[in-house]
PDB file of C-alpha atoms in Angstrom:
ATOM      1  CA  UNK Q 161      36.668  86.904  52.023  1.00 83.00           C
ATOM      2  CA  UNK Q 162      36.164  90.344  53.618  1.00 91.00           C
ATOM      3  CA  UNK Q 163      38.089  93.255  52.136  1.00 93.00           C
ATOM      4  CA  UNK Q 164      38.436  97.035  52.080  1.00 94.00           C
ATOM      5  CA  UNK Q 165      38.194  99.075  48.914  1.00 93.00           C
ATOM      6  CA  UNK Q 166      39.159 102.701  48.350  1.00 93.00           C
ATOM      7  CA  UNK Q 167      36.014 104.272  46.883  1.00 91.00           C
ATOM      8  CA  UNK Q 168      37.107 107.894  47.116  1.00 89.00           C
ATOM      9  CA  UNK Q 169      40.509 109.568  47.193  1.00 86.00           C
ATOM     10  CA  UNK Q 170      43.986 108.680  45.890  1.00 87.00           C
ATOM     11  CA  UNK Q 171      44.356 105.176  44.399  1.00 86.00           C
ATOM     12  CA  UNK Q 172      40.598 104.817  44.115  1.00 88.00           C
ATOM     13  CA  UNK Q 173      39.560 101.269  43.286  1.00 89.00           C
ATOM     14  CA  UNK Q 174      42.423  99.619  45.183  1.00 92.00           C
ATOM     15  CA  UNK Q 175      41.231  96.671  47.278  1.00 92.00           C
ATOM     16  CA  UNK Q 176      42.825  95.074  50.335  1.00 93.00           C
ATOM     17  CA  UNK Q 177      42.081  91.567  51.566  1.00 93.00           C
ATOM     18  CA  UNK Q 178      41.606  91.489  55.327  1.00 95.00           C
ATOM     19  CA  UNK Q 179      43.319  89.100  57.707  1.00 95.00           C
ATOM     20  CA  UNK Q 180      42.790  88.844  61.461  1.00 96.00           C
ATOM     21  CA  UNK Q 181      44.774  92.054  62.141  1.00 96.00           C
ATOM     22  CA  UNK Q 182      45.267  94.885  59.613  1.00 97.00           C
ATOM     23  CA  UNK Q 183      47.065  98.092  60.536  1.00 97.00           C
ATOM     24  CA  UNK Q 184      46.381 101.163  58.383  1.00 97.00           C
ATOM     25  CA  UNK Q 185      48.796 104.068  57.948  1.00 96.00           C
ATOM     26  CA  UNK Q 186      51.353 105.729  55.729  1.00 94.00           C
ATOM     27  CA  UNK Q 187      54.256 103.513  56.818  1.00 95.00           C
ATOM     28  CA  UNK Q 188      55.196 100.941  54.197  1.00 93.00           C
ATOM     29  CA  UNK Q 189      55.239  98.323  56.950  1.00 95.00           C
ATOM     30  CA  UNK Q 190      51.473  98.696  57.419  1.00 96.00           C
ATOM     31  CA  UNK Q 191      49.287  96.049  55.838  1.00 95.00           C
ATOM     32  CA  UNK Q 192      47.090  98.782  54.310  1.00 96.00           C
ATOM     33  CA  UNK Q 193      49.284 101.662  53.172  1.00 95.00           C
ATOM     34  CA  UNK Q 194      47.743 105.107  52.557  1.00 95.00           C
ATOM     35  CA  UNK Q 195      50.788 107.111  51.448  1.00 92.00           C
ATOM     36  CA  UNK Q 196      49.576 110.645  52.094  1.00 89.00           C
ATOM     37  CA  UNK Q 197      51.299 113.063  54.527  1.00 89.00           C
ATOM     38  CA  UNK Q 198      48.027 113.812  56.339  1.00 89.00           C
ATOM     39  CA  UNK Q 199      47.681 110.132  57.286  1.00 93.00           C
ATOM     40  CA  UNK Q 200      49.422 109.176  60.532  1.00 94.00           C
ATOM     41  CA  UNK Q 201      52.270 106.658  60.412  1.00 95.00           C
ATOM     42  CA  UNK Q 202      50.004 104.156  62.097  1.00 96.00           C
ATOM     43  CA  UNK Q 203      46.522 105.617  61.846  1.00 96.00           C
ATOM     44  CA  UNK Q 204      43.953 102.883  62.507  1.00 97.00           C
ATOM     45  CA  UNK Q 205      43.583  99.143  62.824  1.00 97.00           C
ATOM     46  CA  UNK Q 206      40.989  96.641  61.670  1.00 97.00           C
ATOM     47  CA  UNK Q 207      41.009  93.355  63.548  1.00 96.00           C
ATOM     48  CA  UNK Q 208      38.742  90.406  64.094  1.00 96.00           C
ATOM     49  CA  UNK Q 209      37.240  90.167  67.575  1.00 95.00           C
ATOM     50  CA  UNK Q 210      35.119  87.100  68.336  1.00 93.00           C
ATOM     51  CA  UNK Q 211      34.561  86.525  64.634  1.00 93.00           C
ATOM     52  CA  UNK Q 212      33.568  90.117  63.789  1.00 95.00           C
ATOM     53  CA  UNK Q 213      35.824  92.741  62.206  1.00 97.00           C
ATOM     54  CA  UNK Q 214      36.214  95.939  64.247  1.00 97.00           C
ATOM     55  CA  UNK Q 215      37.857  99.240  63.291  1.00 97.00           C
ATOM     56  CA  UNK Q 216      39.679 101.377  65.825  1.00 97.00           C
ATOM     57  CA  UNK Q 217      41.593 104.650  65.666  1.00 96.00           C
ATOM     58  CA  UNK Q 218      45.088 104.380  67.185  1.00 95.00           C
ATOM     59  CA  UNK Q 219      45.533 107.930  68.466  1.00 92.00           C
ATOM     60  CA  UNK Q 220      45.962 109.411  64.993  1.00 93.00           C
ATOM     61  CA  UNK Q 221      46.287 113.170  64.541  1.00 89.00           C
ATOM     62  CA  UNK Q 222      43.298 113.658  62.253  1.00 89.00           C
ATOM     63  CA  UNK Q 223      41.027 110.896  63.521  1.00 92.00           C
ATOM     64  CA  UNK Q 224      39.051 108.081  61.932  1.00 95.00           C
ATOM     65  CA  UNK Q 225      35.428 108.511  60.791  1.00 94.00           C
ATOM     66  CA  UNK Q 226      33.020 105.577  60.569  1.00 94.00           C
ATOM     67  CA  UNK Q 227      29.769 106.283  58.715  1.00 92.00           C
ATOM     68  CA  UNK Q 228      30.013 109.992  59.473  1.00 88.00           C
ATOM     69  CA  UNK Q 229      30.979 109.746  63.147  1.00 91.00           C
ATOM     70  CA  UNK Q 230      34.419 109.975  64.706  1.00 92.00           C
ATOM     71  CA  UNK Q 231      35.400 106.871  66.646  1.00 93.00           C
ATOM     72  CA  UNK Q 232      37.623 106.448  69.691  1.00 89.00           C
ATOM     73  CA  UNK Q 233      36.920 102.821  70.600  1.00 94.00           C
ATOM     74  CA  UNK Q 234      36.670  99.578  68.576  1.00 96.00           C
ATOM     75  CA  UNK Q 235      33.515  99.597  66.422  1.00 96.00           C
ATOM     76  CA  UNK Q 236      32.086  96.522  64.663  1.00 96.00           C
ATOM     77  CA  UNK Q 237      31.944  96.679  60.882  1.00 96.00           C
ATOM     78  CA  UNK Q 238      28.937  95.803  58.738  1.00 93.00           C
ATOM     79  CA  UNK Q 239      28.818  95.201  55.012  1.00 90.00           C
ATOM     80  CA  UNK Q 240      28.906  98.518  53.148  1.00 89.00           C
ATOM     81  CA  UNK Q 241      30.276 100.583  56.056  1.00 93.00           C
ATOM     82  CA  UNK Q 242      32.363 103.616  55.105  1.00 94.00           C
ATOM     83  CA  UNK Q 243      35.625 104.477  56.858  1.00 95.00           C
ATOM     84  CA  UNK Q 244      37.080 107.930  56.240  1.00 94.00           C
ATOM     85  CA  UNK Q 245      40.751 108.584  56.884  1.00 94.00           C
ATOM     86  CA  UNK Q 246      41.842 112.055  55.751  1.00 91.00           C
ATOM     87  CA  UNK Q 247      41.237 112.211  51.969  1.00 88.00           C
ATOM     88  CA  UNK Q 248      40.443 108.506  51.709  1.00 93.00           C
ATOM     89  CA  UNK Q 249      37.049 106.822  51.944  1.00 93.00           C
ATOM     90  CA  UNK Q 250      37.268 103.056  52.274  1.00 95.00           C
ATOM     91  CA  UNK Q 251      34.312 100.686  52.019  1.00 94.00           C
ATOM     92  CA  UNK Q 252      34.117  97.457  53.977  1.00 95.00           C
ATOM     93  CA  UNK Q 253      32.696  94.483  52.091  1.00 92.00           C
ATOM     94  CA  UNK Q 254      32.086  91.021  53.501  1.00 88.00           C
ATOM     95  CA  UNK Q 255      32.135  89.260  50.118  1.00 78.00           C
ATOM     96  CA  UNK Q 256      33.555  89.863  46.646  1.00 67.00           C
ATOM     97  CA  UNK Q 257      30.046  90.211  45.218  1.00 50.00           C
ATOM     98  CA  UNK Q 258      29.163  93.084  47.584  1.00 49.00           C
ATOM     99  CA  UNK Q 259      31.173  95.783  45.874  1.00 54.00           C
ATOM    100  CA  UNK Q 260      28.361  98.253  45.693  1.00 47.00           C
ATOM    101  CA  UNK Q 261      28.470 101.886  45.155  1.00 45.00           C
ATOM    102  CA  UNK Q 262      31.340 103.517  43.427  1.00 45.00           C
ATOM    103  CA  UNK Q 263      28.815 105.205  41.118  1.00 41.00           C
ATOM    104  CA  UNK Q 264      27.179 106.714  44.191  1.00 44.00           C
ATOM    105  CA  UNK Q 265      30.492 108.373  45.107  1.00 47.00           C
ATOM    106  CA  UNK Q 266      30.732 109.749  41.553  1.00 45.00           C
ATOM    107  CA  UNK Q 267      27.239 111.197  41.812  1.00 43.00           C
ATOM    108  CA  UNK Q 268      28.205 112.877  45.059  1.00 48.00           C
ATOM    109  CA  UNK Q 269      31.263 114.471  43.472  1.00 44.00           C
ATOM    110  CA  UNK Q 270      29.140 115.868  40.650  1.00 41.00           C
ATOM    111  CA  UNK Q 271      26.489 117.191  43.020  1.00 44.00           C
ATOM    112  CA  UNK Q 272      29.018 118.626  45.463  1.00 45.00           C
ATOM    113  CA  UNK Q 273      30.657 120.644  42.707  1.00 44.00           C
ATOM    114  CA  UNK Q 274      27.592 122.910  42.529  1.00 47.00           C
ATOM    115  CA  UNK Q 275      27.020 123.215  46.292  1.00 50.00           C
ATOM    116  CA  UNK Q 276      29.046 125.657  48.355  1.00 50.00           C
ATOM    117  CA  UNK Q 277      28.836 126.028  52.127  1.00 49.00           C
ATOM    118  CA  UNK Q 278      28.175 129.701  52.794  1.00 45.00           C
ATOM    119  CA  UNK Q 279      28.328 129.610  56.582  1.00 49.00           C
ATOM    120  CA  UNK Q 280      28.119 127.388  59.634  1.00 54.00           C
ATOM    121  CA  UNK Q 281      25.199 128.238  61.893  1.00 52.00           C
ATOM    122  CA  UNK Q 282      25.054 128.019  65.652  1.00 53.00           C
ATOM    123  CA  UNK Q 283      22.197 128.472  68.087  1.00 52.00           C
ATOM    124  CA  UNK Q 284      22.910 132.181  68.576  1.00 51.00           C
ATOM    125  CA  UNK Q 285      23.324 132.998  64.886  1.00 50.00           C
ATOM    126  CA  UNK Q 286      20.815 135.394  63.365  1.00 48.00           C
ATOM    127  CA  UNK Q 287      21.049 133.261  60.228  1.00 45.00           C
ATOM    128  CA  UNK Q 288      19.307 130.333  61.893  1.00 48.00           C
ATOM    129  CA  UNK Q 289      16.072 129.878  60.014  1.00 48.00           C
ATOM    130  CA  UNK Q 290      13.783 132.513  61.510  1.00 50.00           C
ATOM    131  CA  UNK Q 291      10.979 130.766  63.312  1.00 51.00           C
ATOM    132  CA  UNK Q 292       9.300 131.529  66.606  1.00 59.00           C
ATOM    133  CA  UNK Q 293       9.740 128.984  69.402  1.00 67.00           C
ATOM    134  CA  UNK Q 294       5.961 128.666  69.642  1.00 71.00           C
ATOM    135  CA  UNK Q 295       5.761 127.567  66.006  1.00 68.00           C
ATOM    136  CA  UNK Q 296       8.478 124.987  66.519  1.00 67.00           C
ATOM    137  CA  UNK Q 297       6.750 123.659  69.636  1.00 71.00           C
ATOM    138  CA  UNK Q 298       3.436 123.424  67.790  1.00 75.00           C
ATOM    139  CA  UNK Q 299       5.107 121.436  65.017  1.00 70.00           C
ATOM    140  CA  UNK Q 300       6.655 119.016  67.529  1.00 71.00           C
ATOM    141  CA  UNK Q 301       3.318 118.563  69.287  1.00 77.00           C
ATOM    142  CA  UNK Q 302       1.563 117.798  65.990  1.00 75.00           C
ATOM    143  CA  UNK Q 303       4.255 115.312  65.010  1.00 69.00           C
ATOM    144  CA  UNK Q 304       3.991 113.749  68.458  1.00 74.00           C
ATOM    145  CA  UNK Q 305       0.248 113.355  68.023  1.00 77.00           C
ATOM    146  CA  UNK Q 306       0.740 111.742  64.606  1.00 70.00           C
ATOM    147  CA  UNK Q 307       3.280 109.336  66.069  1.00 68.00           C
ATOM    148  CA  UNK Q 308       0.567 107.975  68.335  1.00 74.00           C
ATOM    149  CA  UNK Q 309      -1.523 107.191  65.257  1.00 75.00           C
ATOM    150  CA  UNK Q 310       1.063 105.421  63.111  1.00 70.00           C
ATOM    151  CA  UNK Q 311       4.625 104.166  63.172  1.00 69.00           C
ATOM    152  CA  UNK Q 312       4.659 103.601  59.416  1.00 76.00           C
ATOM    153  CA  UNK Q 313       7.496 105.753  58.062  1.00 75.00           C
ATOM    154  CA  UNK Q 314       5.912 105.818  54.607  1.00 77.00           C
ATOM    155  CA  UNK Q 315       2.992 107.726  56.094  1.00 78.00           C
ATOM    156  CA  UNK Q 316       4.833 109.680  58.769  1.00 79.00           C
ATOM    157  CA  UNK Q 317       7.813 111.092  56.862  1.00 81.00           C
ATOM    158  CA  UNK Q 318       5.818 113.003  54.200  1.00 82.00           C
ATOM    159  CA  UNK Q 319       3.805 114.618  57.012  1.00 79.00           C
ATOM    160  CA  UNK Q 320       7.022 115.633  58.763  1.00 78.00           C
ATOM    161  CA  UNK Q 321       8.277 117.249  55.540  1.00 80.00           C
ATOM    162  CA  UNK Q 322       5.068 119.278  55.229  1.00 80.00           C
ATOM    163  CA  UNK Q 323       5.440 120.461  58.832  1.00 76.00           C
ATOM    164  CA  UNK Q 324       9.056 121.498  58.218  1.00 75.00           C
ATOM    165  CA  UNK Q 325       8.101 123.505  55.141  1.00 75.00           C
ATOM    166  CA  UNK Q 326       5.428 125.300  57.147  1.00 75.00           C
ATOM    167  CA  UNK Q 327       7.793 126.200  60.006  1.00 73.00           C
ATOM    168  CA  UNK Q 328      10.811 127.090  57.828  1.00 72.00           C
ATOM    169  CA  UNK Q 329       9.474 129.187  54.921  1.00 71.00           C
ATOM    170  CA  UNK Q 330      12.996 130.070  53.739  1.00 70.00           C
ATOM    171  CA  UNK Q 331      13.803 126.454  52.844  1.00 72.00           C
ATOM    172  CA  UNK Q 332      13.600 125.592  49.129  1.00 75.00           C
ATOM    173  CA  UNK Q 333      14.155 121.860  49.563  1.00 77.00           C
ATOM    174  CA  UNK Q 334      13.614 119.328  52.318  1.00 79.00           C
ATOM    175  CA  UNK Q 335      15.134 115.863  52.511  1.00 79.00           C
ATOM    176  CA  UNK Q 336      14.569 113.133  55.064  1.00 81.00           C
ATOM    177  CA  UNK Q 337      17.785 111.111  54.982  1.00 81.00           C
ATOM    178  CA  UNK Q 338      18.223 107.803  56.780  1.00 78.00           C
ATOM    179  CA  UNK Q 339      21.405 105.816  57.295  1.00 72.00           C
ATOM    180  CA  UNK Q 340      20.897 102.217  56.243  1.00 69.00           C
ATOM    181  CA  UNK Q 341      23.731  99.670  56.242  1.00 64.00           C
ATOM    182  CA  UNK Q 342      26.225 102.509  56.306  1.00 65.00           C
ATOM    183  CA  UNK Q 343      24.638 104.326  53.353  1.00 71.00           C
ATOM    184  CA  UNK Q 344      22.819 107.664  53.304  1.00 74.00           C
ATOM    185  CA  UNK Q 345      19.428 107.153  51.656  1.00 76.00           C
ATOM    186  CA  UNK Q 346      16.929 109.908  50.830  1.00 76.00           C
ATOM    187  CA  UNK Q 347      13.536 108.494  51.793  1.00 78.00           C
ATOM    188  CA  UNK Q 348      11.466 111.651  51.215  1.00 80.00           C
ATOM    189  CA  UNK Q 349      12.319 114.795  49.273  1.00 77.00           C
ATOM    190  CA  UNK Q 350      10.257 117.846  48.388  1.00 78.00           C
ATOM    191  CA  UNK Q 351      10.879 121.186  46.681  1.00 79.00           C
ATOM    192  CA  UNK Q 352       8.803 124.342  46.668  1.00 74.00           C
ATOM    193  CA  UNK Q 353       9.232 124.910  42.931  1.00 68.00           C
ATOM    194  CA  UNK Q 354       7.348 122.555  40.574  1.00 63.00           C
ATOM    195  CA  UNK Q 355      10.048 122.945  37.910  1.00 60.00           C
ATOM    196  CA  UNK Q 356      12.882 122.167  40.339  1.00 56.00           C
ATOM    197  CA  UNK Q 357      14.278 118.689  39.786  1.00 52.00           C
ATOM    198  CA  UNK Q 358      16.898 119.173  42.488  1.00 51.00           C
ATOM    199  CA  UNK Q 359      16.093 116.058  44.502  1.00 56.00           C
ATOM    200  CA  UNK Q 360      19.729 114.989  44.909  1.00 65.00           C
ATOM    201  CA  UNK Q 361      21.827 115.853  47.929  1.00 68.00           C
ATOM    202  CA  UNK Q 362      25.522 116.040  48.694  1.00 70.00           C
ATOM    203  CA  UNK Q 363      26.693 113.180  50.889  1.00 71.00           C
ATOM    204  CA  UNK Q 364      29.858 115.163  51.564  1.00 70.00           C
ATOM    205  CA  UNK Q 365      27.883 118.015  53.142  1.00 73.00           C
ATOM    206  CA  UNK Q 366      25.563 115.659  55.027  1.00 77.00           C
ATOM    207  CA  UNK Q 367      28.545 113.809  56.490  1.00 73.00           C
ATOM    208  CA  UNK Q 368      30.107 117.123  57.522  1.00 71.00           C
ATOM    209  CA  UNK Q 369      26.905 118.070  59.375  1.00 75.00           C
ATOM    210  CA  UNK Q 370      26.848 114.671  61.089  1.00 74.00           C
ATOM    211  CA  UNK Q 371      30.492 114.951  62.103  1.00 71.00           C
ATOM    212  CA  UNK Q 372      30.378 118.534  63.396  1.00 72.00           C
ATOM    213  CA  UNK Q 373      26.763 118.547  64.651  1.00 72.00           C
ATOM    214  CA  UNK Q 374      26.447 122.076  63.209  1.00 72.00           C
ATOM    215  CA  UNK Q 375      23.795 123.381  60.835  1.00 70.00           C
ATOM    216  CA  UNK Q 376      25.060 124.858  57.566  1.00 67.00           C
ATOM    217  CA  UNK Q 377      23.735 127.287  54.968  1.00 66.00           C
ATOM    218  CA  UNK Q 378      24.566 126.346  51.389  1.00 64.00           C
ATOM    219  CA  UNK Q 379      24.282 127.953  47.961  1.00 59.00           C
ATOM    220  CA  UNK Q 380      23.510 126.065  44.766  1.00 57.00           C
ATOM    221  CA  UNK Q 381      25.819 127.793  42.288  1.00 48.00           C
ATOM    222  CA  UNK Q 382      23.946 126.251  39.353  1.00 52.00           C
ATOM    223  CA  UNK Q 383      20.836 128.270  40.164  1.00 52.00           C
ATOM    224  CA  UNK Q 384      22.400 130.996  42.333  1.00 46.00           C
ATOM    225  CA  UNK Q 385      19.726 130.677  44.951  1.00 44.00           C
ATOM    226  CA  UNK Q 386      20.386 130.079  48.603  1.00 42.00           C
ATOM    227  CA  UNK Q 387      18.792 127.067  50.243  1.00 43.00           C
ATOM    228  CA  UNK Q 388      19.167 126.238  53.916  1.00 44.00           C
ATOM    229  CA  UNK Q 389      19.943 122.549  54.303  1.00 43.00           C
ATOM    230  CA  UNK Q 390      20.061 119.819  56.840  1.00 42.00           C
ATOM    231  CA  UNK Q 391      20.015 120.933  60.457  1.00 44.00           C
ATOM    232  CA  UNK Q 392      22.088 119.742  63.352  1.00 39.00           C
ATOM    233  CA  UNK Q 393      22.200 115.952  63.615  1.00 42.00           C
ATOM    234  CA  UNK Q 394      22.614 114.430  67.069  1.00 42.00           C
TER     235      UNK Q 394
END
């Protein structure tokens, strides 16, 4: 039977069996109660439409995030999808055996503790990684040419990483992150320093970039070096 499970936030580990209609909010009359003041009285609803569960925000104050994107209309749910409501992250599972990735959330918390957002970058910011438009255009043209030769991501993604390193010399690390079944998966990672084992990334920061569509500059406080990270995601 499908259910929701709190994988991050207060009451972590609590699971809720889903029926045809499930309202979510801080009111005790809600089927799924999230008793935090930042949660709206009736915040969101999960209901079955033509045999498929959908999640919808019900004009809450702080919004509902599905897999890193704010939603305003009913969205179908797939196994492993993540729903964020204020300080809560809830995972949708279709079966009891699909309880996946609480350890992944723990890893993110550990990684995030050493990463601090220094600033949010916009198109006019002088902090945007210094690179001439001609260099960026040349990179895009080369990638375009390679796309005509292969559609195999295993071959294409490492080439893209090399191009990014060439165009953005200030970057210490590059990740190519794909969203698969609601999860953020690092498919290719590369660092400039041979002794740098820092191939993990913060899902919290990646989700913030996806939500705000703004580039950020972060600092790894463990090494005290600055490393520009993921750019604007559209």
